[in-house]
Amino acid sequence: MTVFDLAERRGWAGKAGVFAGSFGKLCGYAVGPLLDAAGVGGGVRVLDVGTGGGAAARAAWARGAGVVAVDAESSMVERASRAVPEADVRLGTLPELPFEDGEFDAVVANFVVNHVGQPRRALAELRRVARPGGRVAVTIWTAPPAAGQALLGRAAQAAGATRPDHLPALDPADDFPRTEQGFAGLLTEAGLTNVTCRTLAWDHRTTPEEWWGGAIGGVGTIGQIISSQPPELISAIAEQFAVLSKEFAAPDGTLALPHTALLAHGLA
């Protein structure tokens, strides 16, 4: 396990509730296209890796699939188990999943590869547990980020916040271009074939309170950056957020935050 992986484990510990009430809703947008890309339907045995609150697992079960789901965080496993009692939900950590080779017809990972220290090994593991010819589909965020995704980071930067030392960046040797070509190339390096990648784009509807709540609750890297600052600096970030969020405000006071993500899939 890398230093990056250890930081991710610490950062997500106990975060299931606050994630579900904020950024979990954002990640739910990609669930339908992800399951479509993996060919998930009736009778398909699917593994949902990094299930979080169980959104993809629940949607796969609703399609008639047999669902197994894993997450590295126990609070996520508990929440997903309640959300999808029909699924087999258990602890499981990339890049070593607790399954035999070729157990699943389809494997999906919704915004998970961006949270692992060795993306190539993680994708190779997703391929390993899929049957020969089975589908693997994954999503990540684009870089540079879309305007809505960058909002909290802009507020933190404007207030003078810096990334704390306990949040290491991904080792450059393990990184890759967060573009359609770069992400498709990563899946190909992991041994998948017939790889394609496309960009998903949408406006995430939320409220300033909900979006700030996820950040101050320490969800994700930006949340950990913001929540680890001294109180006076957190207040300064909140002020900048209030100003900058007006760019995305609708007449009813909600926010329409543009986001873009990459959806790639291939055959094991």
CSV table of N, CA, C and O in Angstrom, one decimal, residues 148-223:
chain,number,residue,atom,x,y,z
A,148,GLY,N,-17.5,24.0,-12.3
A,148,GLY,CA,-18.2,23.7,-11.1
A,148,GLY,C,-17.4,22.9,-10.1
A,148,GLY,O,-17.4,23.1,-8.9
A,149,GLN,N,-16.6,21.9,-10.7
A,149,GLN,CA,-15.8,21.1,-9.9
A,149,GLN,C,-14.6,21.9,-9.2
A,149,GLN,O,-14.1,21.6,-8.2
A,150,ALA,N,-14.2,23.0,-9.9
A,150,ALA,CA,-13.1,23.8,-9.5
A,150,ALA,C,-13.5,24.9,-8.4
A,150,ALA,O,-12.6,25.5,-7.9
A,151,LEU,N,-14.8,25.0,-8.2
A,151,LEU,CA,-15.3,26.1,-7.3
A,151,LEU,C,-14.6,26.1,-6.0
A,151,LEU,O,-14.1,27.1,-5.5
A,152,LEU,N,-14.7,25.0,-5.3
A,152,LEU,CA,-14.1,25.0,-3.9
A,152,LEU,C,-12.6,25.2,-3.9
A,152,LEU,O,-12.1,25.9,-3.0
A,153,GLY,N,-11.9,24.6,-4.9
A,153,GLY,CA,-10.5,24.8,-5.0
A,153,GLY,C,-10.2,26.3,-5.2
A,153,GLY,O,-9.2,26.8,-4.7
A,154,ARG,N,-10.9,27.0,-6.0
A,154,ARG,CA,-10.7,28.4,-6.3
A,154,ARG,C,-10.9,29.2,-5.0
A,154,ARG,O,-10.2,30.1,-4.7
A,155,ALA,N,-11.9,28.8,-4.2
A,155,ALA,CA,-12.2,29.6,-3.0
A,155,ALA,C,-11.0,29.4,-2.0
A,155,ALA,O,-10.6,30.3,-1.4
A,156,ALA,N,-10.5,28.1,-1.9
A,156,ALA,CA,-9.4,27.9,-1.0
A,156,ALA,C,-8.2,28.6,-1.5
A,156,ALA,O,-7.4,29.2,-0.6
A,157,GLN,N,-7.9,28.6,-2.8
A,157,GLN,CA,-6.7,29.3,-3.3
A,157,GLN,C,-6.9,30.8,-3.1
A,157,GLN,O,-5.9,31.5,-2.7
A,158,ALA,N,-8.0,31.4,-3.3
A,158,ALA,CA,-8.2,32.8,-3.1
A,158,ALA,C,-8.0,33.2,-1.7
A,158,ALA,O,-7.6,34.4,-1.4
A,159,ALA,N,-8.3,32.3,-0.7
A,159,ALA,CA,-8.1,32.6,0.7
A,159,ALA,C,-6.7,32.4,1.2
A,159,ALA,O,-6.4,32.7,2.3
A,160,GLY,N,-5.9,31.8,0.3
A,160,GLY,CA,-4.5,31.6,0.7
A,160,GLY,C,-4.2,30.2,1.3
A,160,GLY,O,-3.2,30.0,1.9
A,161,ALA,N,-5.2,29.3,1.2
A,161,ALA,CA,-5.0,28.0,1.8
A,161,ALA,C,-4.0,27.2,0.9
A,161,ALA,O,-3.9,27.3,-0.3
A,162,THR,N,-3.2,26.3,1.5
A,162,THR,CA,-2.3,25.4,0.9
A,162,THR,C,-2.6,24.0,1.2
A,162,THR,O,-3.2,23.7,2.3
A,163,ARG,N,-2.1,23.1,0.4
A,163,ARG,CA,-2.3,21.6,0.7
A,163,ARG,C,-1.5,21.2,1.9
A,163,ARG,O,-0.3,21.4,1.9
A,164,PRO,N,-2.1,20.6,2.9
A,164,PRO,CA,-1.3,20.2,4.1
A,164,PRO,C,-0.4,19.0,3.7
A,164,PRO,O,-0.6,18.2,2.8
A,165,ASP,N,0.7,18.9,4.5
A,165,ASP,CA,1.7,17.9,4.3
A,165,ASP,C,1.1,16.4,4.4
A,165,ASP,O,1.7,15.5,3.8
A,166,HIS,N,0.1,16.2,5.2
A,166,HIS,CA,-0.4,14.9,5.4
A,166,HIS,C,-1.3,14.4,4.2
A,166,HIS,O,-1.8,13.3,4.3
A,167,LEU,N,-1.4,15.2,3.2
A,167,LEU,CA,-2.2,14.8,2.0
A,167,LEU,C,-1.2,14.8,0.8
A,167,LEU,O,-1.1,15.7,0.0
A,168,PRO,N,-0.5,13.6,0.6
A,168,PRO,CA,0.4,13.5,-0.5
A,168,PRO,C,-0.3,13.4,-1.8
A,168,PRO,O,-1.4,12.9,-1.9
A,169,ALA,N,0.4,14.0,-2.8
A,169,ALA,CA,-0.2,13.8,-4.2
A,169,ALA,C,0.2,12.5,-4.7
A,169,ALA,O,1.1,11.8,-4.2
A,170,LEU,N,-0.4,12.0,-5.8
A,170,LEU,CA,-0.1,10.8,-6.4
A,170,LEU,C,1.3,10.9,-7.0
A,170,LEU,O,1.7,11.9,-7.5
A,171,ASP,N,2.1,9.8,-6.8
A,171,ASP,CA,3.4,9.7,-7.3
A,171,ASP,C,3.4,10.0,-8.8
A,171,ASP,O,2.6,9.4,-9.6
A,172,PRO,N,4.2,10.9,-9.3
A,172,PRO,CA,4.2,11.2,-10.8
A,172,PRO,C,4.4,9.9,-11.7
A,172,PRO,O,3.8,9.9,-12.8
A,173,ALA,N,5.1,9.0,-11.2
A,173,ALA,CA,5.3,7.7,-11.9
A,173,ALA,C,4.0,6.9,-12.1
A,173,ALA,O,3.9,6.1,-13.0
A,174,ASP,N,3.1,7.2,-11.2
A,174,ASP,CA,1.8,6.4,-11.3
A,174,ASP,C,0.7,7.2,-11.9
A,174,ASP,O,-0.4,6.7,-12.1
A,175,ASP,N,1.0,8.5,-12.2
A,175,ASP,CA,-0.1,9.4,-12.7
A,175,ASP,C,-0.3,9.2,-14.2
A,175,ASP,O,0.5,8.5,-14.9
A,176,PHE,N,-1.3,9.8,-14.8
A,176,PHE,CA,-1.6,9.6,-16.2
A,176,PHE,C,-2.4,10.8,-16.6
A,176,PHE,O,-3.1,11.5,-15.8
A,177,PRO,N,-2.5,11.1,-17.9
A,177,PRO,CA,-3.3,12.3,-18.4
A,177,PRO,C,-4.8,12.0,-18.2
A,177,PRO,O,-5.3,10.9,-18.6
A,178,ARG,N,-5.5,12.9,-17.5
A,178,ARG,CA,-6.9,12.7,-17.3
A,178,ARG,C,-7.7,13.3,-18.5
A,178,ARG,O,-8.5,14.2,-18.4
A,179,THR,N,-7.4,12.7,-19.6
A,179,THR,CA,-8.1,13.0,-20.9
A,179,THR,C,-8.6,11.7,-21.5
A,179,THR,O,-8.3,10.6,-21.0
A,180,GLU,N,-9.5,11.8,-22.5
A,180,GLU,CA,-10.0,10.6,-23.1
A,180,GLU,C,-8.9,9.6,-23.6
A,180,GLU,O,-8.9,8.4,-23.3
A,181,GLN,N,-7.9,10.2,-24.3
A,181,GLN,CA,-6.8,9.4,-24.8
A,181,GLN,C,-6.0,8.8,-23.7
A,181,GLN,O,-5.6,7.6,-23.7
A,182,GLY,N,-5.7,9.6,-22.6
A,182,GLY,CA,-4.9,9.2,-21.5
A,182,GLY,C,-5.5,8.1,-20.7
A,182,GLY,O,-4.9,7.1,-20.3
A,183,PHE,N,-6.8,8.3,-20.5
A,183,PHE,CA,-7.5,7.3,-19.7
A,183,PHE,C,-7.7,6.0,-20.4
A,183,PHE,O,-7.5,4.9,-19.9
A,184,ALA,N,-8.0,6.1,-21.7
A,184,ALA,CA,-8.2,4.9,-22.6
A,184,ALA,C,-6.8,4.1,-22.6
A,184,ALA,O,-6.8,2.9,-22.5
A,185,GLY,N,-5.7,4.9,-22.7
A,185,GLY,CA,-4.4,4.3,-22.7
A,185,GLY,C,-4.1,3.5,-21.4
A,185,GLY,O,-3.5,2.4,-21.4
A,186,LEU,N,-4.6,4.0,-20.3
A,186,LEU,CA,-4.4,3.4,-19.0
A,186,LEU,C,-5.1,2.0,-19.0
A,186,LEU,O,-4.5,1.0,-18.5
A,187,LEU,N,-6.3,2.0,-19.5
A,187,LEU,CA,-7.0,0.7,-19.5
A,187,LEU,C,-6.3,-0.3,-20.4
A,187,LEU,O,-6.3,-1.5,-20.1
A,188,THR,N,-5.8,0.2,-21.5
A,188,THR,CA,-5.1,-0.7,-22.4
A,188,THR,C,-3.9,-1.3,-21.8
A,188,THR,O,-3.6,-2.5,-21.9
A,189,GLU,N,-3.1,-0.4,-21.1
A,189,GLU,CA,-1.9,-0.9,-20.4
A,189,GLU,C,-2.3,-1.9,-19.4
A,189,GLU,O,-1.5,-2.8,-19.1
A,190,ALA,N,-3.5,-1.9,-18.8
A,190,ALA,CA,-3.9,-2.8,-17.8
A,190,ALA,C,-4.3,-4.2,-18.4
A,190,ALA,O,-4.7,-5.1,-17.7
A,191,GLY,N,-4.3,-4.3,-19.7
A,191,GLY,CA,-4.7,-5.5,-20.4
A,191,GLY,C,-6.1,-5.6,-20.9
A,191,GLY,O,-6.4,-6.7,-21.4
A,192,LEU,N,-6.8,-4.6,-20.9
A,192,LEU,CA,-8.2,-4.6,-21.4
A,192,LEU,C,-8.1,-4.3,-22.9
A,192,LEU,O,-7.2,-3.7,-23.4
A,193,THR,N,-9.1,-4.9,-23.6
A,193,THR,CA,-9.1,-4.7,-25.1
A,193,THR,C,-10.4,-4.0,-25.5
A,193,THR,O,-11.3,-3.8,-24.7
A,194,ASN,N,-10.4,-3.6,-26.8
A,194,ASN,CA,-11.6,-2.9,-27.3
A,194,ASN,C,-12.0,-1.7,-26.4
A,194,ASN,O,-13.2,-1.5,-26.1
A,195,VAL,N,-11.0,-1.0,-26.0
A,195,VAL,CA,-11.2,0.1,-25.0
A,195,VAL,C,-11.7,1.4,-25.7
A,195,VAL,O,-11.2,1.8,-26.8
A,196,THR,N,-12.7,2.0,-25.2
A,196,THR,CA,-13.2,3.3,-25.6
A,196,THR,C,-13.4,4.2,-24.4
A,196,THR,O,-13.6,3.7,-23.3
A,197,CYS,N,-13.4,5.5,-24.6
A,197,CYS,CA,-13.5,6.5,-23.6
A,197,CYS,C,-14.3,7.7,-24.1
A,197,CYS,O,-14.0,8.1,-25.2
A,198,ARG,N,-15.2,8.2,-23.3
A,198,ARG,CA,-15.9,9.4,-23.7
A,198,ARG,C,-16.1,10.3,-22.5
A,198,ARG,O,-15.9,9.9,-21.3
A,199,THR,N,-16.4,11.5,-22.8
A,199,THR,CA,-16.6,12.5,-21.7
A,199,THR,C,-18.0,12.7,-21.4
A,199,THR,O,-18.9,12.8,-22.3
A,200,LEU,N,-18.3,12.7,-20.1
A,200,LEU,CA,-19.7,13.0,-19.6
A,200,LEU,C,-19.7,14.4,-19.1
A,200,LEU,O,-18.7,14.8,-18.4
A,201,ALA,N,-20.7,15.2,-19.4
A,201,ALA,CA,-20.8,16.6,-19.0
A,201,ALA,C,-22.2,16.8,-18.5
A,201,ALA,O,-23.2,16.5,-19.1
A,202,TRP,N,-22.3,17.5,-17.3
A,202,TRP,CA,-23.6,17.8,-16.8
A,202,TRP,C,-23.5,18.9,-15.8
A,202,TRP,O,-22.4,19.2,-15.3
A,203,ASP,N,-24.6,19.6,-15.5
A,203,ASP,CA,-24.7,20.6,-14.4
A,203,ASP,C,-25.2,19.9,-13.2
A,203,ASP,O,-26.4,19.4,-13.2
A,204,HIS,N,-24.5,19.9,-12.1
A,204,HIS,CA,-24.9,19.3,-10.9
A,204,HIS,C,-25.7,20.4,-10.1
A,204,HIS,O,-25.2,21.5,-9.8
A,205,ARG,N,-27.0,20.0,-9.8
A,205,ARG,CA,-27.8,20.9,-9.0
A,205,ARG,C,-27.7,20.7,-7.5
A,205,ARG,O,-27.9,19.6,-7.1
A,206,THR,N,-27.4,21.7,-6.8
A,206,THR,CA,-27.2,21.6,-5.3
A,206,THR,C,-27.5,22.9,-4.7
A,206,THR,O,-27.9,23.9,-5.4
A,207,THR,N,-27.3,23.1,-3.4
A,207,THR,CA,-27.4,24.3,-2.7
A,207,THR,C,-26.0,24.7,-2.2
A,207,THR,O,-25.2,23.9,-2.0
A,208,PRO,N,-25.8,26.0,-1.9
A,208,PRO,CA,-24.6,26.4,-1.4
A,208,PRO,C,-24.3,25.7,0.0
A,208,PRO,O,-23.2,25.4,0.3
A,209,GLU,N,-25.3,25.6,0.8
A,209,GLU,CA,-25.2,24.9,2.1
A,209,GLU,C,-24.7,23.4,1.9
A,209,GLU,O,-23.9,23.0,2.7
A,210,GLU,N,-25.4,22.7,1.0
A,210,GLU,CA,-25.0,21.3,0.8
A,210,GLU,C,-23.6,21.2,0.2
A,210,GLU,O,-22.8,20.3,0.7
A,211,TRP,N,-23.2,22.1,-0.7
A,211,TRP,CA,-21.9,21.9,-1.3
A,211,TRP,C,-20.8,22.3,-0.3
A,211,TRP,O,-19.8,21.6,-0.2
A,212,TRP,N,-21.0,23.3,0.5
A,212,TRP,CA,-20.1,23.7,1.5
A,212,TRP,C,-20.0,22.7,2.6
A,212,TRP,O,-19.0,22.4,3.2
A,213,GLY,N,-21.2,22.1,2.9
A,213,GLY,CA,-21.2,21.0,3.9
A,213,GLY,C,-20.3,19.9,3.6
A,213,GLY,O,-19.7,19.3,4.6
A,214,GLY,N,-20.3,19.4,2.4
A,214,GLY,CA,-19.4,18.3,2.0
A,214,GLY,C,-18.0,18.7,2.2
A,214,GLY,O,-17.2,17.9,2.7
A,215,ALA,N,-17.6,19.9,1.9
A,215,ALA,CA,-16.2,20.4,2.0
A,215,ALA,C,-15.8,20.5,3.4
A,215,ALA,O,-14.8,20.0,3.8
A,216,ILE,N,-16.6,21.2,4.2
A,216,ILE,CA,-16.3,21.4,5.6
A,216,ILE,C,-16.3,20.1,6.4
A,216,ILE,O,-15.7,19.9,7.5
A,217,GLY,N,-17.1,19.1,5.8
A,217,GLY,CA,-17.1,17.8,6.4
A,217,GLY,C,-15.9,16.9,6.1
A,217,GLY,O,-15.8,15.8,6.5
A,218,GLY,N,-15.0,17.4,5.3
A,218,GLY,CA,-13.8,16.7,4.9
A,218,GLY,C,-13.9,15.7,3.9
A,218,GLY,O,-13.1,14.8,3.8
A,219,VAL,N,-14.9,15.8,3.0
A,219,VAL,CA,-15.1,14.8,1.9
A,219,VAL,C,-14.2,15.1,0.8
A,219,VAL,O,-14.2,16.2,0.2
A,220,GLY,N,-13.4,14.1,0.3
A,220,GLY,CA,-12.6,14.2,-0.8
A,220,GLY,C,-11.3,15.0,-0.5
A,220,GLY,O,-11.2,15.6,0.6
A,221,THR,N,-10.4,15.1,-1.4
A,221,THR,CA,-9.2,15.9,-1.2
A,221,THR,C,-9.5,17.3,-0.9
A,221,THR,O,-8.9,17.9,0.0
A,222,ILE,N,-10.4,18.0,-1.7
A,222,ILE,CA,-10.6,19.4,-1.4
A,222,ILE,C,-11.2,19.6,0.0
A,222,ILE,O,-10.9,20.6,0.7
A,223,GLY,N,-12.1,18.7,0.4
A,223,GLY,CA,-12.7,18.7,1.7
A,223,GLY,C,-11.6,18.6,2.8
A,223,GLY,O,-11.7,19.3,3.8
